[in-house]
Amino acid sequence: MPTAEMIPYKLARLSDEESAARAKQLSRNLQQRRTCRDFSADPVPTEVIEAAIRAAGSAPSGANHQPWHFAVVASSEKKRAIREAAEAEERRFYGADGSDPKASEEWLAALADLGTDEDKPFLETAPMLIVVFAQRKGGIAEDGVTQNYYVNESVGIACGMLLATLHEAGLATLTHTPSPMGFLREVCARPEWEKPVMIVVVGHPAPDATVPAHALKKKPYEKISSWL
Ligand code: IYR
């Protein structure tokens, strides 16, 4: 017999019409999200960042251990430090340092549709960086010892909720993953049992921002779903 203390769970019951209308409205808006690489320097309200992190922190997680940490970086010095370290990794990735690229030819070919390169000015231009860390160990107490479960899945869902909230708030985002990312632990003063997962760059798009046309090539609904 499970012995867990249980508490009531209630949701306001919507009519099917209201339910569908709300799902479609949010769905339509989320489908407008793009990965933005051209940011303006305009500031963003800290309240929005806080609300998005609170939403992310409510994500489901293995054993409810909430194995995540969100480090908000807004200072010019820290942003510059992150840009410099990230660009050093990216130069090796793309072979822009004169050596053989770390990325395979196949990988570089796949990126051609995005038009990315080793220059990451957005890491300094954008007003906020949210560096997401996954806690391999620690439990709710963050003791660094207790085993965590389904860490990648949990943090992935939390990141999705973070991005959805920021987009709903009218902000542009970029999920950026320089590889390797170990330097982020040092810049953000995080413990060794935490693994940097991604930098979520947040801001307003620059007035002349563009996105690759490739971004609009979404797999059709019929292909991404099957009803059995
Ligand atoms: N981190 C590199 C390369 C890169 C890799 C993937 I997979 C992308 O979807 C985009 C970029 C960069 O940021 O340029």
PDB file of N, CA and C in Angstrom, residues 120-190:
ATOM      1  N   LYS A 120      29.326  35.033 -32.601  1.00  0.00           N
ATOM      2  CA  LYS A 120      28.119  34.986 -31.763  1.00  0.00           C
ATOM      3  C   LYS A 120      27.888  36.323 -31.069  1.00  0.00           C
ATOM      4  N   PRO A 121      27.736  37.407 -31.854  1.00  0.00           N
ATOM      5  CA  PRO A 121      27.561  38.737 -31.245  1.00  0.00           C
ATOM      6  C   PRO A 121      26.336  38.811 -30.338  1.00  0.00           C
ATOM      7  N   PHE A 122      25.324  37.984 -30.623  1.00  0.00           N
ATOM      8  CA  PHE A 122      24.089  38.043 -29.824  1.00  0.00           C
ATOM      9  C   PHE A 122      24.341  37.737 -28.352  1.00  0.00           C
ATOM     10  N   LEU A 123      25.437  37.030 -28.058  1.00  0.00           N
ATOM     11  CA  LEU A 123      25.715  36.712 -26.652  1.00  0.00           C
ATOM     12  C   LEU A 123      26.030  37.973 -25.850  1.00  0.00           C
ATOM     13  N   GLU A 124      26.433  39.043 -26.557  1.00  0.00           N
ATOM     14  CA  GLU A 124      26.648  40.330 -25.883  1.00  0.00           C
ATOM     15  C   GLU A 124      25.533  41.320 -26.142  1.00  0.00           C
ATOM     16  N   THR A 125      24.959  41.278 -27.334  1.00  0.00           N
ATOM     17  CA  THR A 125      23.928  42.253 -27.709  1.00  0.00           C
ATOM     18  C   THR A 125      22.637  42.024 -26.938  1.00  0.00           C
ATOM     19  N   ALA A 126      22.202  40.796 -26.856  1.00  0.00           N
ATOM     20  CA  ALA A 126      20.916  40.503 -26.208  1.00  0.00           C
ATOM     21  C   ALA A 126      20.989  40.901 -24.736  1.00  0.00           C
ATOM     22  N   PRO A 127      19.882  41.392 -24.189  1.00  0.00           N
ATOM     23  CA  PRO A 127      19.935  41.879 -22.799  1.00  0.00           C
ATOM     24  C   PRO A 127      20.092  40.779 -21.753  1.00  0.00           C
ATOM     25  N   MET A 128      19.624  39.582 -22.057  1.00  0.00           N
ATOM     26  CA  MET A 128      19.626  38.532 -21.029  1.00  0.00           C
ATOM     27  C   MET A 128      20.038  37.184 -21.616  1.00  0.00           C
ATOM     28  N   LEU A 129      20.822  36.468 -20.859  1.00  0.00           N
ATOM     29  CA  LEU A 129      21.116  35.067 -21.168  1.00  0.00           C
ATOM     30  C   LEU A 129      20.630  34.245 -19.983  1.00  0.00           C
ATOM     31  N   ILE A 130      19.880  33.202 -20.264  1.00  0.00           N
ATOM     32  CA  ILE A 130      19.508  32.275 -19.186  1.00  0.00           C
ATOM     33  C   ILE A 130      20.302  30.996 -19.434  1.00  0.00           C
ATOM     34  N   VAL A 131      21.259  30.730 -18.577  1.00  0.00           N
ATOM     35  CA  VAL A 131      22.078  29.530 -18.745  1.00  0.00           C
ATOM     36  C   VAL A 131      21.414  28.410 -17.953  1.00  0.00           C
ATOM     37  N   VAL A 132      21.039  27.348 -18.665  1.00  0.00           N
ATOM     38  CA  VAL A 132      20.297  26.253 -18.040  1.00  0.00           C
ATOM     39  C   VAL A 132      21.269  25.143 -17.651  1.00  0.00           C
ATOM     40  N   PHE A 133      21.217  24.747 -16.402  1.00  0.00           N
ATOM     41  CA  PHE A 133      22.054  23.656 -15.895  1.00  0.00           C
ATOM     42  C   PHE A 133      21.179  22.476 -15.499  1.00  0.00           C
ATOM     43  N   ALA A 134      21.685  21.277 -15.790  1.00  0.00           N
ATOM     44  CA  ALA A 134      21.021  20.046 -15.350  1.00  0.00           C
ATOM     45  C   ALA A 134      21.784  19.502 -14.153  1.00  0.00           C
ATOM     46  N   GLN A 135      21.043  19.132 -13.114  1.00  0.00           N
ATOM     47  CA  GLN A 135      21.680  18.593 -11.907  1.00  0.00           C
ATOM     48  C   GLN A 135      21.690  17.075 -11.985  1.00  0.00           C
ATOM     49  N   ARG A 136      22.871  16.533 -12.229  1.00  0.00           N
ATOM     50  CA  ARG A 136      22.974  15.073 -12.359  1.00  0.00           C
ATOM     51  C   ARG A 136      22.637  14.410 -11.033  1.00  0.00           C
ATOM     52  N   LYS A 137      22.921  15.092  -9.962  1.00  0.00           N
ATOM     53  CA  LYS A 137      22.642  14.583  -8.612  1.00  0.00           C
ATOM     54  C   LYS A 137      22.099  15.710  -7.760  1.00  0.00           C
ATOM     55  N   GLY A 138      21.526  15.363  -6.594  1.00  0.00           N
ATOM     56  CA  GLY A 138      21.190  16.421  -5.639  1.00  0.00           C
ATOM     57  C   GLY A 138      19.820  16.328  -5.010  1.00  0.00           C
ATOM     58  N   GLY A 139      18.822  15.763  -5.746  1.00  0.00           N
ATOM     59  CA  GLY A 139      17.470  15.741  -5.180  1.00  0.00           C
ATOM     60  C   GLY A 139      16.953  17.149  -4.953  1.00  0.00           C
ATOM     61  N   ILE A 140      15.815  17.251  -4.275  1.00  0.00           N
ATOM     62  CA  ILE A 140      15.221  18.568  -4.017  1.00  0.00           C
ATOM     63  C   ILE A 140      16.154  19.406  -3.136  1.00  0.00           C
ATOM     64  N   ALA A 141      16.868  18.739  -2.247  1.00  0.00           N
ATOM     65  CA  ALA A 141      17.733  19.461  -1.305  1.00  0.00           C
ATOM     66  C   ALA A 141      18.992  20.016  -1.977  1.00  0.00           C
ATOM     67  N   GLU A 142      19.254  19.618  -3.226  1.00  0.00           N
ATOM     68  CA  GLU A 142      20.469  20.048  -3.942  1.00  0.00           C
ATOM     69  C   GLU A 142      21.714  19.719  -3.125  1.00  0.00           C
ATOM     70  N   ASP A 143      21.765  18.466  -2.614  1.00  0.00           N
ATOM     71  CA  ASP A 143      22.898  18.075  -1.781  1.00  0.00           C
ATOM     72  C   ASP A 143      24.075  17.547  -2.601  1.00  0.00           C
ATOM     73  N   GLY A 144      23.869  17.433  -3.919  1.00  0.00           N
ATOM     74  CA  GLY A 144      24.970  16.983  -4.764  1.00  0.00           C
ATOM     75  C   GLY A 144      25.255  15.496  -4.666  1.00  0.00           C
ATOM     76  N   VAL A 145      24.443  14.764  -3.907  1.00  0.00           N
ATOM     77  CA  VAL A 145      24.696  13.341  -3.654  1.00  0.00           C
ATOM     78  C   VAL A 145      23.510  12.484  -4.098  1.00  0.00           C
ATOM     79  N   THR A 146      22.299  12.884  -3.693  1.00  0.00           N
ATOM     80  CA  THR A 146      21.089  12.113  -3.988  1.00  0.00           C
ATOM     81  C   THR A 146      20.947  11.920  -5.499  1.00  0.00           C
ATOM     82  N   GLN A 147      20.608  10.691  -5.899  1.00  0.00           N
ATOM     83  CA  GLN A 147      20.456  10.381  -7.330  1.00  0.00           C
ATOM     84  C   GLN A 147      19.259  11.122  -7.925  1.00  0.00           C
ATOM     85  N   ASN A 148      19.424  11.691  -9.101  1.00  0.00           N
ATOM     86  CA  ASN A 148      18.292  12.240  -9.858  1.00  0.00           C
ATOM     87  C   ASN A 148      17.940  11.292 -10.994  1.00  0.00           C
ATOM     88  N   TYR A 149      16.737  11.434 -11.511  1.00  0.00           N
ATOM     89  CA  TYR A 149      16.235  10.499 -12.524  1.00  0.00           C
ATOM     90  C   TYR A 149      15.705  11.257 -13.738  1.00  0.00           C
ATOM     91  N   TYR A 150      15.838  10.656 -14.896  1.00  0.00           N
ATOM     92  CA  TYR A 150      15.316  11.268 -16.129  1.00  0.00           C
ATOM     93  C   TYR A 150      15.698  12.747 -16.229  1.00  0.00           C
ATOM     94  N   VAL A 151      16.965  12.996 -15.972  1.00  0.00           N
ATOM     95  CA  VAL A 151      17.420  14.389 -15.907  1.00  0.00           C
ATOM     96  C   VAL A 151      17.262  15.090 -17.263  1.00  0.00           C
ATOM     97  N   ASN A 152      17.699  14.437 -18.325  1.00  0.00           N
ATOM     98  CA  ASN A 152      17.620  15.099 -19.645  1.00  0.00           C
ATOM     99  C   ASN A 152      16.184  15.392 -20.038  1.00  0.00           C
ATOM    100  N   GLU A 153      15.316  14.403 -19.796  1.00  0.00           N
ATOM    101  CA  GLU A 153      13.902  14.586 -20.146  1.00  0.00           C
ATOM    102  C   GLU A 153      13.304  15.731 -19.332  1.00  0.00           C
ATOM    103  N   SER A 154      13.584  15.731 -18.030  1.00  0.00           N
ATOM    104  CA  SER A 154      13.007  16.742 -17.135  1.00  0.00           C
ATOM    105  C   SER A 154      13.456  18.138 -17.547  1.00  0.00           C
ATOM    106  N   VAL A 155      14.752  18.289 -17.782  1.00  0.00           N
ATOM    107  CA  VAL A 155      15.285  19.609 -18.124  1.00  0.00           C
ATOM    108  C   VAL A 155      14.797  20.029 -19.515  1.00  0.00           C
ATOM    109  N   GLY A 156      14.656  19.058 -20.413  1.00  0.00           N
ATOM    110  CA  GLY A 156      14.136  19.373 -21.750  1.00  0.00           C
ATOM    111  C   GLY A 156      12.717  19.928 -21.678  1.00  0.00           C
ATOM    112  N   ILE A 157      11.887  19.307 -20.865  1.00  0.00           N
ATOM    113  CA  ILE A 157      10.507  19.795 -20.714  1.00  0.00           C
ATOM    114  C   ILE A 157      10.515  21.191 -20.090  1.00  0.00           C
ATOM    115  N   ALA A 158      11.346  21.372 -19.070  1.00  0.00           N
ATOM    116  CA  ALA A 158      11.429  22.692 -18.408  1.00  0.00           C
ATOM    117  C   ALA A 158      11.857  23.767 -19.407  1.00  0.00           C
ATOM    118  N   CYS A 159      12.807  23.428 -20.257  1.00  0.00           N
ATOM    119  CA  CYS A 159      13.252  24.404 -21.269  1.00  0.00           C
ATOM    120  C   CYS A 159      12.115  24.732 -22.229  1.00  0.00           C
ATOM    121  N   GLY A 160      11.330  23.735 -22.587  1.00  0.00           N
ATOM    122  CA  GLY A 160      10.181  23.982 -23.472  1.00  0.00           C
ATOM    123  C   GLY A 160       9.198  24.946 -22.832  1.00  0.00           C
ATOM    124  N   MET A 161       8.953  24.756 -21.554  1.00  0.00           N
ATOM    125  CA  MET A 161       8.015  25.643 -20.853  1.00  0.00           C
ATOM    126  C   MET A 161       8.593  27.047 -20.708  1.00  0.00           C
ATOM    127  N   LEU A 162       9.895  27.127 -20.522  1.00  0.00           N
ATOM    128  CA  LEU A 162      10.582  28.430 -20.454  1.00  0.00           C
ATOM    129  C   LEU A 162      10.428  29.165 -21.791  1.00  0.00           C
ATOM    130  N   LEU A 163      10.725  28.475 -22.879  1.00  0.00           N
ATOM    131  CA  LEU A 163      10.643  29.088 -24.214  1.00  0.00           C
ATOM    132  C   LEU A 163       9.209  29.491 -24.537  1.00  0.00           C
ATOM    133  N   ALA A 164       8.253  28.635 -24.188  1.00  0.00           N
ATOM    134  CA  ALA A 164       6.849  28.934 -24.488  1.00  0.00           C
ATOM    135  C   ALA A 164       6.400  30.191 -23.753  1.00  0.00           C
ATOM    136  N   THR A 165       6.797  30.316 -22.490  1.00  0.00           N
ATOM    137  CA  THR A 165       6.389  31.490 -21.704  1.00  0.00           C
ATOM    138  C   THR A 165       7.034  32.758 -22.265  1.00  0.00           C
ATOM    139  N   LEU A 166       8.309  32.678 -22.590  1.00  0.00           N
ATOM    140  CA  LEU A 166       8.999  33.858 -23.130  1.00  0.00           C
ATOM    141  C   LEU A 166       8.385  34.271 -24.465  1.00  0.00           C
ATOM    142  N   HIS A 167       8.047  33.294 -25.292  1.00  0.00           N
ATOM    143  CA  HIS A 167       7.426  33.614 -26.582  1.00  0.00           C
ATOM    144  C   HIS A 167       6.042  34.223 -26.380  1.00  0.00           C
ATOM    145  N   GLU A 168       5.280  33.642 -25.475  1.00  0.00           N
ATOM    146  CA  GLU A 168       3.937  34.167 -25.181  1.00  0.00           C
ATOM    147  C   GLU A 168       4.027  35.612 -24.690  1.00  0.00           C
ATOM    148  N   ALA A 169       5.137  35.943 -24.034  1.00  0.00           N
ATOM    149  CA  ALA A 169       5.357  37.303 -23.521  1.00  0.00           C
ATOM    150  C   ALA A 169       5.891  38.234 -24.608  1.00  0.00           C
ATOM    151  N   GLY A 170       6.012  37.726 -25.833  1.00  0.00           N
ATOM    152  CA  GLY A 170       6.423  38.586 -26.947  1.00  0.00           C
ATOM    153  C   GLY A 170       7.923  38.774 -27.063  1.00  0.00           C
ATOM    154  N   LEU A 171       8.688  37.887 -26.450  1.00  0.00           N
ATOM    155  CA  LEU A 171      10.147  38.010 -26.540  1.00  0.00           C
ATOM    156  C   LEU A 171      10.716  36.976 -27.502  1.00  0.00           C
ATOM    157  N   ALA A 172      11.837  37.346 -28.098  1.00  0.00           N
ATOM    158  CA  ALA A 172      12.541  36.436 -29.002  1.00  0.00           C
ATOM    159  C   ALA A 172      13.537  35.609 -28.201  1.00  0.00           C
ATOM    160  N   THR A 173      13.756  34.389 -28.644  1.00  0.00           N
ATOM    161  CA  THR A 173      14.676  33.490 -27.948  1.00  0.00           C
ATOM    162  C   THR A 173      15.572  32.759 -28.941  1.00  0.00           C
ATOM    163  N   LEU A 174      16.671  32.285 -28.401  1.00  0.00           N
ATOM    164  CA  LEU A 174      17.587  31.418 -29.149  1.00  0.00           C
ATOM    165  C   LEU A 174      18.097  30.361 -28.189  1.00  0.00           C
ATOM    166  N   THR A 175      17.987  29.117 -28.560  1.00  0.00           N
ATOM    167  CA  THR A 175      18.618  28.052 -27.777  1.00  0.00           C
ATOM    168  C   THR A 175      20.006  27.855 -28.361  1.00  0.00           C
ATOM    169  N   HIS A 176      21.008  28.202 -27.592  1.00  0.00           N
ATOM    170  CA  HIS A 176      22.384  28.162 -28.097  1.00  0.00           C
ATOM    171  C   HIS A 176      23.187  27.137 -27.311  1.00  0.00           C
ATOM    172  N   THR A 177      23.905  26.291 -28.048  1.00  0.00           N
ATOM    173  CA  THR A 177      24.657  25.204 -27.411  1.00  0.00           C
ATOM    174  C   THR A 177      26.085  25.150 -27.957  1.00  0.00           C
ATOM    175  N   PRO A 178      26.943  26.072 -27.523  1.00  0.00           N
ATOM    176  CA  PRO A 178      28.350  25.916 -27.906  1.00  0.00           C
ATOM    177  C   PRO A 178      28.843  24.604 -27.312  1.00  0.00           C
ATOM    178  N   SER A 179      29.735  23.933 -27.994  1.00  0.00           N
ATOM    179  CA  SER A 179      30.149  22.622 -27.497  1.00  0.00           C
ATOM    180  C   SER A 179      31.680  22.523 -27.517  1.00  0.00           C
ATOM    181  N   PRO A 180      32.318  22.137 -26.435  1.00  0.00           N
ATOM    182  CA  PRO A 180      31.749  21.834 -25.120  1.00  0.00           C
ATOM    183  C   PRO A 180      31.408  23.110 -24.344  1.00  0.00           C
ATOM    184  N   MET A 181      30.575  22.940 -23.325  1.00  0.00           N
ATOM    185  CA  MET A 181      30.026  24.094 -22.609  1.00  0.00           C
ATOM    186  C   MET A 181      30.518  24.217 -21.176  1.00  0.00           C
ATOM    187  N   GLY A 182      31.533  23.427 -20.834  1.00  0.00           N
ATOM    188  CA  GLY A 182      32.022  23.394 -19.445  1.00  0.00           C
ATOM    189  C   GLY A 182      32.334  24.771 -18.875  1.00  0.00           C
ATOM    190  N   PHE A 183      32.780  25.700 -19.731  1.00  0.00           N
ATOM    191  CA  PHE A 183      33.162  27.033 -19.251  1.00  0.00           C
ATOM    192  C   PHE A 183      31.998  27.749 -18.560  1.00  0.00           C
ATOM    193  N   LEU A 184      30.774  27.364 -18.890  1.00  0.00           N
ATOM    194  CA  LEU A 184      29.603  28.045 -18.310  1.00  0.00           C
ATOM    195  C   LEU A 184      29.489  27.789 -16.810  1.00  0.00           C
ATOM    196  N   ARG A 185      29.968  26.618 -16.386  1.00  0.00           N
ATOM    197  CA  ARG A 185      29.914  26.279 -14.966  1.00  0.00           C
ATOM    198  C   ARG A 185      30.759  27.281 -14.178  1.00  0.00           C
ATOM    199  N   GLU A 186      31.917  27.586 -14.734  1.00  0.00           N
ATOM    200  CA  GLU A 186      32.827  28.518 -14.058  1.00  0.00           C
ATOM    201  C   GLU A 186      32.261  29.943 -14.067  1.00  0.00           C
ATOM    202  N   VAL A 187      31.829  30.398 -15.250  1.00  0.00           N
ATOM    203  CA  VAL A 187      31.319  31.779 -15.363  1.00  0.00           C
ATOM    204  C   VAL A 187      30.122  31.977 -14.433  1.00  0.00           C
ATOM    205  N   CYS A 188      29.268  30.961 -14.329  1.00  0.00           N
ATOM    206  CA  CYS A 188      28.045  31.094 -13.529  1.00  0.00           C
ATOM    207  C   CYS A 188      28.229  30.579 -12.102  1.00  0.00           C
ATOM    208  N   ALA A 189      29.433  30.163 -11.751  1.00  0.00           N
ATOM    209  CA  ALA A 189      29.753  29.697 -10.389  1.00  0.00           C
ATOM    210  C   ALA A 189      28.823  28.571  -9.942  1.00  0.00           C
ATOM    211  N   ARG A 190      28.715  27.551 -10.781  1.00  0.00           N
ATOM    212  CA  ARG A 190      27.854  26.408 -10.456  1.00  0.00           C
ATOM    213  C   ARG A 190      28.704  25.209 -10.051  1.00  0.00           C
TER     214      ARG A 190
END
